[in-house]
Short mmCIF file of C-alpha atoms and ligand atoms in Angstrom, two decimals:
data_model
loop_
_atom_site.label_atom_id
_atom_site.label_comp_id
_atom_site.label_asym_id
_atom_site.label_seq_id
_atom_site.Cartn_x
_atom_site.Cartn_y
_atom_site.Cartn_z
CA MET A 1 0.00 0.00 0.00
CA ARG A 2 2.73 2.39 1.00
CA ARG A 3 4.79 1.46 -2.07
CA VAL A 4 1.88 2.24 -4.33
CA LEU A 5 1.43 5.68 -2.83
CA LEU A 6 5.09 6.51 -2.98
CA ALA A 7 5.60 5.52 -6.59
CA PRO A 8 4.12 8.67 -8.13
CA LEU A 9 5.99 10.76 -5.60
CA MET A 10 9.28 9.16 -6.56
CA ALA A 11 8.50 9.67 -10.20
CA ALA A 12 7.88 13.33 -9.52
CA LEU A 13 11.18 13.84 -7.74
CA PRO A 14 13.61 14.01 -10.65
CA ALA A 15 11.36 16.52 -12.37
CA ALA A 16 11.35 18.71 -9.26
CA ALA A 17 15.12 18.48 -9.02
CA MET A 18 15.41 19.45 -12.67
CA ALA A 19 13.22 22.50 -12.12
CA ALA A 20 15.46 23.72 -9.32
CA ASP A 21 18.51 23.15 -11.52
CA ALA A 22 16.92 25.06 -14.37
CA GLU A 23 16.37 28.02 -12.07
CA HIS A 24 20.01 27.98 -11.06
CA VAL A 25 21.14 27.77 -14.65
CA VAL A 26 18.95 30.75 -15.52
CA GLU A 27 20.31 32.69 -12.56
CA ALA A 28 23.88 31.93 -13.60
CA ARG A 29 23.18 32.83 -17.22
CA LYS A 30 21.71 36.17 -16.29
CA GLY A 31 24.64 36.65 -13.93
CA TYR A 32 27.02 36.04 -16.79
CA PHE A 33 25.39 38.72 -18.92
CA SER A 34 25.25 41.05 -15.93
CA LEU A 35 29.02 40.69 -15.70
CA VAL A 36 29.36 41.36 -19.43
CA ALA A 37 27.21 44.48 -19.04
CA LEU A 38 29.07 45.60 -15.92
CA GLU A 39 32.39 45.56 -17.76
CA PHE A 40 31.05 46.87 -21.06
CA GLY A 41 28.99 49.71 -19.59
CA PRO A 42 31.90 51.98 -18.59
CA LEU A 43 33.61 51.35 -21.94
CA ALA A 44 30.46 52.46 -23.75
CA ALA A 45 30.20 55.51 -21.48
CA MET A 46 33.79 56.49 -22.32
CA ALA A 47 33.14 55.88 -26.01
CA LYS A 48 30.17 58.25 -25.95
CA GLY A 49 31.99 60.82 -23.85
CA GLU A 50 29.57 60.39 -20.95
CA MET A 51 32.58 59.52 -18.83
CA PRO A 52 36.13 60.86 -19.17
CA TYR A 53 38.38 58.55 -21.16
CA ASP A 54 40.87 56.74 -18.95
CA ALA A 55 43.22 54.42 -20.83
CA ALA A 56 44.15 52.32 -17.81
CA ALA A 57 40.55 51.78 -16.71
CA ALA A 58 39.50 51.06 -20.31
CA LYS A 59 42.22 48.45 -20.65
CA ALA A 60 41.18 46.81 -17.38
CA HIS A 61 37.51 46.58 -18.40
CA ALA A 62 38.43 45.24 -21.82
CA SER A 63 40.67 42.57 -20.37
CA ASP A 64 37.90 41.55 -17.96
CA LEU A 65 35.62 41.16 -20.98
CA VAL A 66 38.23 39.01 -22.67
CA THR A 67 38.37 36.87 -19.52
CA LEU A 68 34.60 36.44 -19.68
CA THR A 69 34.83 35.23 -23.27
CA LYS A 70 37.37 32.59 -22.19
CA TYR A 71 34.74 31.00 -19.96
CA ASP A 72 33.10 28.06 -21.71
CA PRO A 73 29.44 29.06 -21.48
CA SER A 74 27.93 25.72 -22.55
CA ASP A 75 26.72 24.95 -19.00
CA LEU A 76 24.65 28.14 -19.14
CA TYR A 77 22.61 26.61 -21.96
CA ALA A 78 21.52 23.36 -20.35
CA PRO A 79 18.51 21.97 -22.20
CA GLY A 80 15.15 22.78 -20.63
CA THR A 81 16.10 26.30 -19.57
CA SER A 82 14.47 28.37 -22.30
CA ALA A 83 11.73 30.91 -21.73
CA ASP A 84 9.29 28.24 -22.95
CA ASP A 85 10.39 25.91 -20.13
CA VAL A 86 10.94 28.16 -17.13
CA LYS A 87 9.90 31.55 -15.84
CA GLY A 88 12.29 34.40 -15.25
CA THR A 89 14.40 34.00 -18.37
CA ALA A 90 14.44 35.74 -21.72
CA ALA A 91 16.37 32.98 -23.52
CA LYS A 92 14.48 32.01 -26.66
CA ALA A 93 14.00 28.34 -27.47
CA ALA A 94 15.71 29.22 -30.77
CA ILE A 95 19.05 28.99 -28.93
CA TRP A 96 18.60 25.22 -28.81
CA GLN A 97 16.76 24.84 -32.10
CA ASP A 98 19.36 26.82 -34.04
CA ALA A 99 22.48 26.05 -32.00
CA GLU A 100 24.68 26.81 -34.99
CA GLY A 101 23.23 30.25 -35.53
CA PHE A 102 23.55 30.99 -31.83
CA GLN A 103 27.20 29.95 -31.84
CA ALA A 104 27.87 32.16 -34.82
CA LYS A 105 26.50 35.15 -32.86
CA GLY A 106 28.68 34.14 -29.93
CA MET A 107 31.75 33.92 -32.17
CA ALA A 108 31.09 37.36 -33.62
CA PHE A 109 30.91 38.69 -30.06
CA PHE A 110 34.17 36.95 -29.04
CA GLU A 111 35.96 38.34 -32.09
CA ALA A 112 34.72 41.86 -31.46
CA VAL A 113 35.86 41.64 -27.84
CA ALA A 114 39.26 40.35 -28.96
CA ALA A 115 39.59 43.41 -31.19
CA LEU A 116 38.42 45.65 -28.35
CA GLU A 117 41.32 44.74 -26.08
CA PRO A 118 44.14 46.41 -28.07
CA ALA A 119 41.87 49.32 -29.02
CA ALA A 120 40.80 50.12 -25.46
CA GLY A 121 44.11 51.65 -24.40
CA ALA A 122 44.92 53.21 -27.77
CA GLY A 123 42.77 56.31 -27.41
CA GLN A 124 39.17 57.41 -27.12
CA LYS A 125 38.52 57.31 -30.90
CA GLU A 126 39.90 53.79 -31.26
CA LEU A 127 37.90 52.68 -28.24
CA ALA A 128 34.69 54.20 -29.60
CA ALA A 129 34.98 52.36 -32.92
CA ALA A 130 35.66 49.02 -31.22
CA VAL A 131 32.85 49.56 -28.68
CA GLY A 132 30.40 50.17 -31.52
CA LYS A 133 31.35 46.85 -33.10
CA VAL A 134 30.97 44.95 -29.82
CA GLY A 135 27.63 46.63 -29.12
CA GLY A 136 26.46 45.60 -32.57
CA THR A 137 27.14 41.97 -31.72
CA CYS A 138 25.11 42.27 -28.48
CA LYS A 139 22.16 43.62 -30.48
CA SER A 140 22.50 41.06 -33.21
CA CYS A 141 22.33 38.15 -30.75
CA HIS A 142 19.55 39.70 -28.65
CA ASP A 143 17.46 40.28 -31.80
CA ASP A 144 17.37 36.58 -32.60
CA PHE A 145 17.81 34.80 -29.29
CA ARG A 146 16.45 36.97 -26.53
CA VAL A 147 12.78 37.65 -25.82
CA LYS A 148 11.92 41.33 -25.90
CA ARG A 149 9.92 42.55 -22.95
CA MET B 1 -6.36 72.94 -65.03
CA SER B 2 -7.21 70.61 -67.90
CA SER B 3 -9.46 68.38 -65.87
CA PRO B 4 -12.43 66.78 -67.64
CA ASP B 5 -15.81 68.39 -67.25
CA PRO B 6 -17.06 68.10 -63.69
CA PRO B 7 -19.13 64.93 -63.50
CA SER B 8 -22.02 66.95 -62.08
CA PRO B 9 -22.69 70.61 -61.57
CA ALA B 10 -22.74 70.03 -57.83
CA VAL B 11 -18.96 69.59 -57.69
CA GLU B 12 -15.98 71.83 -58.31
CA THR B 13 -12.23 71.31 -58.52
CA VAL B 14 -10.44 73.48 -55.99
CA ARG B 15 -7.21 73.54 -54.04
CA ILE B 16 -7.64 71.52 -50.85
CA TRP B 17 -4.12 70.52 -49.82
CA ASP B 18 -1.58 73.29 -49.37
CA PRO B 19 2.01 72.74 -50.55
CA LEU B 20 3.46 72.27 -47.05
CA LEU B 21 0.91 69.61 -46.17
CA ARG B 22 1.69 67.75 -49.38
CA LEU B 23 5.41 68.02 -48.73
CA PHE B 24 4.74 66.81 -45.19
CA HIS B 25 2.85 63.78 -46.47
CA TRP B 26 5.47 62.53 -48.89
CA ALA B 27 8.33 63.29 -46.51
CA LEU B 28 6.49 61.40 -43.75
CA ALA B 29 5.89 58.43 -46.03
CA ALA B 30 9.57 58.36 -47.04
CA THR B 31 10.96 58.74 -43.50
CA VAL B 32 8.56 56.20 -41.99
CA VAL B 33 9.48 53.64 -44.63
CA LEU B 34 13.15 54.43 -44.05
CA ALA B 35 12.91 54.24 -40.25
CA TRP B 36 10.93 51.03 -40.44
CA GLY B 37 13.29 49.35 -42.88
CA LEU B 38 16.37 50.46 -40.98
CA GLY B 39 14.80 49.28 -37.71
CA LYS B 40 14.09 45.80 -39.02
CA PHE B 41 16.89 45.27 -41.50
CA GLY B 42 19.40 48.06 -40.95
CA PRO B 43 22.92 47.93 -39.51
CA ASP B 44 23.39 46.72 -35.93
CA ILE B 45 24.71 50.17 -35.04
CA MET B 46 21.44 52.03 -35.50
CA THR B 47 22.59 55.62 -35.98
CA LEU B 48 20.72 56.00 -39.28
CA HIS B 49 17.56 54.56 -37.76
CA PHE B 50 17.76 57.16 -35.01
CA TYR B 51 18.14 59.98 -37.57
CA ALA B 52 15.18 58.71 -39.57
CA GLY B 53 13.20 58.53 -36.30
CA TYR B 54 14.13 62.13 -35.42
CA ALA B 55 12.97 63.22 -38.87
CA VAL B 56 9.61 61.54 -38.21
CA ILE B 57 9.37 63.38 -34.88
CA GLY B 58 10.06 66.70 -36.60
CA LEU B 59 7.40 66.02 -39.23
CA LEU B 60 4.82 65.00 -36.62
CA ALA B 61 5.53 68.19 -34.69
CA PHE B 62 4.96 70.20 -37.85
CA ARG B 63 1.69 68.39 -38.52
CA LEU B 64 0.38 69.07 -35.03
CA LEU B 65 1.25 72.73 -35.41
CA TRP B 66 -0.39 72.78 -38.85
CA ALA B 67 -3.54 71.20 -37.40
CA LEU B 68 -3.80 74.26 -35.16
CA VAL B 69 -2.68 77.14 -37.35
CA GLY B 70 -2.60 75.75 -40.90
CA PRO B 71 -5.08 76.31 -43.74
CA ARG B 72 -8.65 75.19 -43.03
CA PRO B 73 -8.58 71.65 -44.56
CA ALA B 74 -5.42 70.85 -42.59
CA ARG B 75 -6.95 71.74 -39.22
CA PHE B 76 -8.21 69.39 -36.55
CA SER B 77 -11.59 71.06 -36.87
CA SER B 78 -11.77 69.82 -40.48
CA PHE B 79 -10.85 66.19 -39.99
CA VAL B 80 -11.89 65.28 -36.44
CA TYR B 81 -15.57 64.33 -36.57
CA ARG B 82 -18.13 63.22 -34.01
CA PRO B 83 -18.63 59.43 -33.68
CA ARG B 84 -22.13 59.83 -35.10
CA GLU B 85 -20.79 61.50 -38.25
CA ILE B 86 -18.10 58.85 -38.62
CA LEU B 87 -20.67 56.07 -38.37
CA ALA B 88 -22.95 57.81 -40.82
CA TYR B 89 -20.12 58.14 -43.33
CA ALA B 90 -19.00 54.55 -42.78
CA ALA B 91 -22.52 53.32 -43.50
CA GLU B 92 -22.42 54.76 -47.00
CA ALA B 93 -18.69 54.51 -47.74
CA TRP B 94 -19.02 51.13 -49.50
CA ARG B 95 -21.09 52.72 -52.31
CA PRO B 96 -19.21 52.54 -55.62
CA ARG B 97 -19.17 56.28 -56.27
CA PRO B 98 -16.82 59.13 -55.39
CA SER B 99 -17.28 60.83 -52.03
CA TYR B 100 -16.30 64.30 -53.35
CA TRP B 101 -15.47 65.06 -49.75
CA ARG B 102 -14.01 68.48 -49.04
CA GLY B 103 -10.87 67.35 -47.23
CA HIS B 104 -10.40 64.13 -45.30
CA ASN B 105 -13.66 62.25 -44.94
CA PRO B 106 -14.77 61.41 -41.36
CA LEU B 107 -13.46 57.84 -41.47
CA GLY B 108 -10.17 58.92 -43.03
CA GLY B 109 -9.89 61.65 -40.42
CA LEU B 110 -10.24 59.08 -37.65
CA PHE B 111 -7.60 56.95 -39.33
CA ILE B 112 -5.17 59.87 -39.51
CA VAL B 113 -5.57 60.58 -35.80
CA VAL B 114 -4.87 56.91 -35.03
CA LEU B 115 -1.89 56.76 -37.39
CA ILE B 116 -0.32 59.92 -36.01
CA ALA B 117 -0.88 58.75 -32.42
CA VAL B 118 0.72 55.38 -33.15
CA LEU B 119 3.69 57.03 -34.86
CA ALA B 120 4.10 59.39 -31.91
CA LEU B 121 4.05 56.47 -29.45
CA GLN B 122 6.50 54.64 -31.68
CA ALA B 123 8.89 57.56 -31.56
CA LEU B 124 8.40 58.00 -27.81
CA THR B 125 9.12 54.34 -27.01
CA GLY B 126 12.20 54.56 -29.24
CA LEU B 127 13.48 57.63 -27.42
CA VAL B 128 13.33 55.89 -24.03
CA ALA B 129 14.37 52.39 -25.19
CA ASP B 130 17.31 50.63 -23.56
CA PRO B 131 17.94 47.44 -25.54
CA ASP B 132 20.83 46.33 -23.26
CA ASP B 133 23.50 46.69 -25.92
CA PHE B 134 24.90 50.06 -24.82
CA VAL B 135 25.20 51.40 -28.37
CA ASN B 136 21.55 51.72 -29.47
CA VAL B 137 20.24 53.33 -26.33
CA GLY B 138 17.53 55.92 -26.82
CA PRO B 139 18.69 59.43 -25.81
CA LEU B 140 16.04 59.67 -23.07
CA ALA B 141 16.42 56.13 -21.69
CA ALA B 142 18.42 57.37 -18.70
CA SER B 143 15.68 59.87 -17.80
CA VAL B 144 12.98 57.25 -17.17
CA PRO B 145 12.73 54.42 -14.62
CA SER B 146 14.53 51.27 -15.74
CA TRP B 147 11.31 49.25 -15.98
CA VAL B 148 10.19 51.74 -18.62
CA SER B 149 13.41 51.75 -20.62
CA GLY B 150 13.62 47.96 -20.29
CA SER B 151 10.15 47.28 -21.65
CA ALA B 152 10.26 50.05 -24.27
CA PRO B 153 11.97 47.90 -26.94
CA GLY B 154 9.13 45.39 -26.72
CA TRP B 155 6.51 48.11 -27.13
CA HIS B 156 8.56 49.69 -29.90
CA GLU B 157 8.57 46.42 -31.80
CA LEU B 158 4.83 45.90 -31.24
CA LEU B 159 4.06 49.44 -32.40
CA GLY B 160 6.31 48.87 -35.42
CA ASN B 161 4.16 45.92 -36.44
CA LEU B 162 1.06 48.01 -35.83
CA THR B 163 2.50 50.77 -38.05
CA LEU B 164 3.02 48.23 -40.81
CA GLY B 165 -0.61 47.15 -40.49
CA LEU B 166 -1.87 50.75 -40.54
CA VAL B 167 0.17 51.63 -43.62
CA ALA B 168 -1.21 48.53 -45.36
CA LEU B 169 -4.72 49.65 -44.40
CA HIS B 170 -3.92 53.17 -45.66
CA LEU B 171 -2.80 51.88 -49.05
CA GLY B 172 -5.74 49.49 -49.14
CA ALA B 173 -8.17 52.34 -48.51
CA ILE B 174 -6.59 54.49 -51.24
CA ALA B 175 -6.85 51.54 -53.64
CA PHE B 176 -10.45 50.95 -52.57
CA TYR B 177 -11.35 54.56 -53.38
CA LYS B 178 -9.59 54.37 -56.73
CA LEU B 179 -10.85 50.99 -57.91
CA TRP B 180 -14.24 50.66 -56.26
CA LYS B 181 -15.35 54.26 -55.75
CA HIS B 182 -13.59 55.61 -58.85
CA GLU B 183 -12.12 58.45 -56.86
CA ASP B 184 -8.43 59.28 -57.20
CA LEU B 185 -7.20 60.62 -53.87
CA ILE B 186 -3.51 60.39 -54.77
CA ARG B 187 -3.55 63.12 -57.41
CA PRO B 188 -4.91 65.71 -55.00
CA MET B 189 -2.15 64.77 -52.56
CA LEU B 190 0.32 65.56 -55.38
CA THR B 191 -1.23 68.65 -56.99
CA GLY B 192 -3.35 69.94 -54.11
CA ARG B 193 -6.45 70.13 -56.30
CA LYS B 194 -9.41 67.91 -55.59
CA THR B 195 -12.88 67.59 -57.05
CA VAL B 196 -15.28 68.18 -54.20
CA ARG B 197 -18.90 68.91 -53.51
CA ARG B 198 -19.74 72.59 -53.83
CA GLY B 199 -20.39 74.69 -50.79
C1 LIG C 1 4.56 55.00 -44.63
C2 LIG C 1 3.86 55.54 -45.55
C3 LIG C 1 2.74 56.55 -45.36
C4 LIG C 1 2.35 57.25 -44.26
C5 LIG C 1 2.94 57.21 -42.86
C6 LIG C 1 1.23 58.09 -44.66
C7 LIG C 1 0.55 58.97 -43.83
C8 LIG C 1 -0.51 59.77 -44.18
C9 LIG C 1 -1.11 60.78 -43.38
C10 LIG C 1 -0.65 61.15 -41.96
C11 LIG C 1 -2.11 61.35 -44.09
C12 LIG C 1 -2.97 62.52 -43.64
C13 LIG C 1 -2.47 63.74 -44.34
C14 LIG C 1 -2.67 64.94 -43.48
O1 LIG C 1 -3.71 65.58 -43.49
O2 LIG C 1 -1.73 65.25 -42.75
C15 LIG C 1 -2.17 60.69 -45.35
C16 LIG C 1 -3.07 60.97 -46.36
C17 LIG C 1 -3.00 60.42 -47.62
N1 LIG C 1 -2.06 59.50 -48.07
FE1 LIG C 1 -0.57 58.69 -47.02
N2 LIG C 1 0.97 57.87 -45.99
C18 LIG C 1 1.87 56.95 -46.44
C19 LIG C 1 1.98 56.47 -47.72
C20 LIG C 1 1.17 56.81 -48.75
C21 LIG C 1 1.29 56.35 -50.11
C22 LIG C 1 2.39 55.43 -50.63
C23 LIG C 1 0.26 56.90 -50.82
C24 LIG C 1 -0.08 56.77 -52.29
C25 LIG C 1 -0.10 55.69 -52.93
C26 LIG C 1 -0.51 57.72 -49.91
C27 LIG C 1 -1.62 58.43 -50.24
C28 LIG C 1 -2.33 59.25 -49.40
C29 LIG C 1 -3.49 59.99 -49.80
C30 LIG C 1 -4.11 59.98 -51.17
C31 LIG C 1 -3.92 60.72 -48.67
C32 LIG C 1 -5.12 61.65 -48.60
C33 LIG C 1 -6.33 60.86 -48.23
C34 LIG C 1 -7.56 61.72 -48.28
O3 LIG C 1 -7.87 62.27 -49.36
O4 LIG C 1 -8.22 61.86 -47.24
N3 LIG C 1 0.07 57.63 -48.67
N4 LIG C 1 -1.17 59.73 -45.40
C1 LIG C 2 8.49 56.81 -35.57
C2 LIG C 2 9.37 56.27 -36.34
C3 LIG C 2 10.02 54.96 -36.03
C4 LIG C 2 9.73 53.76 -36.60
C5 LIG C 2 8.69 53.49 -37.68
C6 LIG C 2 10.59 52.77 -35.99
C7 LIG C 2 10.59 51.43 -36.32
C8 LIG C 2 11.40 50.48 -35.74
C9 LIG C 2 11.38 49.09 -36.04
C10 LIG C 2 10.46 48.42 -37.06
C11 LIG C 2 12.31 48.47 -35.27
C12 LIG C 2 12.65 46.98 -35.23
C13 LIG C 2 11.89 46.34 -34.12
C14 LIG C 2 12.12 44.86 -34.14
O1 LIG C 2 11.46 44.19 -34.92
O2 LIG C 2 12.97 44.39 -33.36
C15 LIG C 2 12.95 49.49 -34.46
C16 LIG C 2 13.95 49.26 -33.53
C17 LIG C 2 14.51 50.24 -32.74
N1 LIG C 2 14.23 51.60 -32.77
FE1 LIG C 2 12.81 52.49 -33.90
N2 LIG C 2 11.38 53.39 -35.05
C18 LIG C 2 11.07 54.74 -35.04
C19 LIG C 2 11.64 55.72 -34.26
C20 LIG C 2 12.67 55.51 -33.35
C21 LIG C 2 13.29 56.54 -32.56
C22 LIG C 2 12.94 58.03 -32.60
C23 LIG C 2 14.25 55.92 -31.79
C24 LIG C 2 15.23 56.49 -30.79
C25 LIG C 2 15.68 57.68 -30.79
C26 LIG C 2 14.23 54.50 -32.10
C27 LIG C 2 15.03 53.57 -31.50
C28 LIG C 2 15.00 52.22 -31.80
C29 LIG C 2 15.81 51.23 -31.11
C30 LIG C 2 16.80 51.48 -29.98
C31 LIG C 2 15.51 49.98 -31.70
C32 LIG C 2 16.11 48.63 -31.35
C33 LIG C 2 15.31 47.96 -30.29
C34 LIG C 2 15.92 46.63 -29.94
O3 LIG C 2 16.95 46.26 -30.49
O4 LIG C 2 15.36 45.97 -29.06
N3 LIG C 2 13.25 54.29 -33.05
N4 LIG C 2 12.37 50.71 -34.75
#
C-alpha cells in the first residue's frame, strides 16, 4: 500500500530536481550577462563621452571582458532552460533549435571583444569604434535569441 | 487645369491641400518607410535609424502645429468628426461612387488621428528604449525608470508591427477609393487640387 502511494511521488522527484537546476542555470546565465554588461557599460560611457576617457581603466575593463569570453558558457545553456520551459528568463528556445546560428552570434561577439582589447588603451577614438562593433554583436544576438519585454 | 468636365454641376475642382501639407505627407511616407526598414533590417549600429526617427518626430511636430494654425482643410476642426458622423459616413462609404469630400472624410480623419498617435508612441518608445547593448540606447532612456526603458523595446517592436498594419490599411483604402469608388485621392495629394462637392 505504502509502495503504491510513494511511486508517483518518486516519479515526480527528478522533475522537481530538474526545475530547481533550471532556475540555477537561468540565474547563472543572467549573472554572466550582468558581468558582461558591468564591464562593457563603462567602456560604452567612455566611447560616448559620458565619462572621461581613462586608458588604464578602459584596458582593465576590456581585459575583464576578454576573460569572460574565455569562460566556456555551454553549462549556461543546459537543455530545458528556455523561456518556454521556465519563468524568469528571456532565452528564446531558438538557442537550442538553431544552435549553430547561436554559436555564430557568440563567435562574432568573441571576435569583437578580442579586437576591443588592443583598441581600449589606444585612445578614445579607437575605443569608440571598437565599442560600436561589440555593441552591434550584443544587439544582433539579442534580436534573434532573446525575448523582448 | 485641364481636368475633364465636372461629373455633375454640384462639384468643383479646388485647391484643398496646401504645398506644405503635401510636402509633409510625402516626406512622412519616405521617412517612416526608411525608419521602419532600418529598424528591421538596418545595420546593428542604429545611428541611421535614429536619424530617420528624429525626422519623423520633426514632421509630426509640424503636422500638429499645422492642425492648429494651418489652412482650413489641414486643421483638426476639419478632420476630427463626431462618432455619429463617422458612423454615418462609414454606412455609406461602401457605395461605388466618389465621395467628393471636401478634405479628409470622417473615417479617413479618424484613421489619420490613429496613425499619427501610433507614430508618436512609436517615436516616444524609441526615445526611451534601452535594448541592453549600450550602443543603441535611446537618448532619453536614462531619464525614465529602468522598468520603462527595459520594456520600451518590446513596445517599440509591437508598435512597429502596428505601423506596418496601418500603412497597409492606408494603401488598401486608397486603392479601394480608386478601384471601387472611382475616386483618385492620390492626385490631390500631389497637386493639391481635388474635385469636391460645392459649398
Ligand atoms: C509609410 C507611408 C505613409 C504614411 C505614414 C502616410 C501617412 C498619411 C497621413 C498622416 C495622411 C494625412 C495627411 C494629413 O492631413 O496630414 C495621409 C493621407 C494620404 N495618403 Fe498617405 N501615408 C503613407 C503612404 C502613402 C502612399 C504610398 C500613398 C499613395 C499611394 C498615400 C496616399 C495618401 C493619400 C491619397 C492621402 C489623402 C487621403 C484623403 O484624401 O483623405 N500615402 N497619409
Ligand atoms: C516613428 C518612427 C520609427 C519607426 C517606424 C521605428 C521602427 C522600428 C522598427 C520596425 C524596429 C525593429 C523592431 C524589431 O522588430 O525588433 C525598431 C527598432 C529600434 N528603434 Fe525604432 N522606429 C522609429 C523611431 C525611433 C526613434 C525616434 C528611436 C530612438 C531615438 C528609435 C530607436 C529604436 C531602437 C533602440 C531599436 C532597437 C530595439 C531593440 O533592439 O530591441 N526608433 N524601430
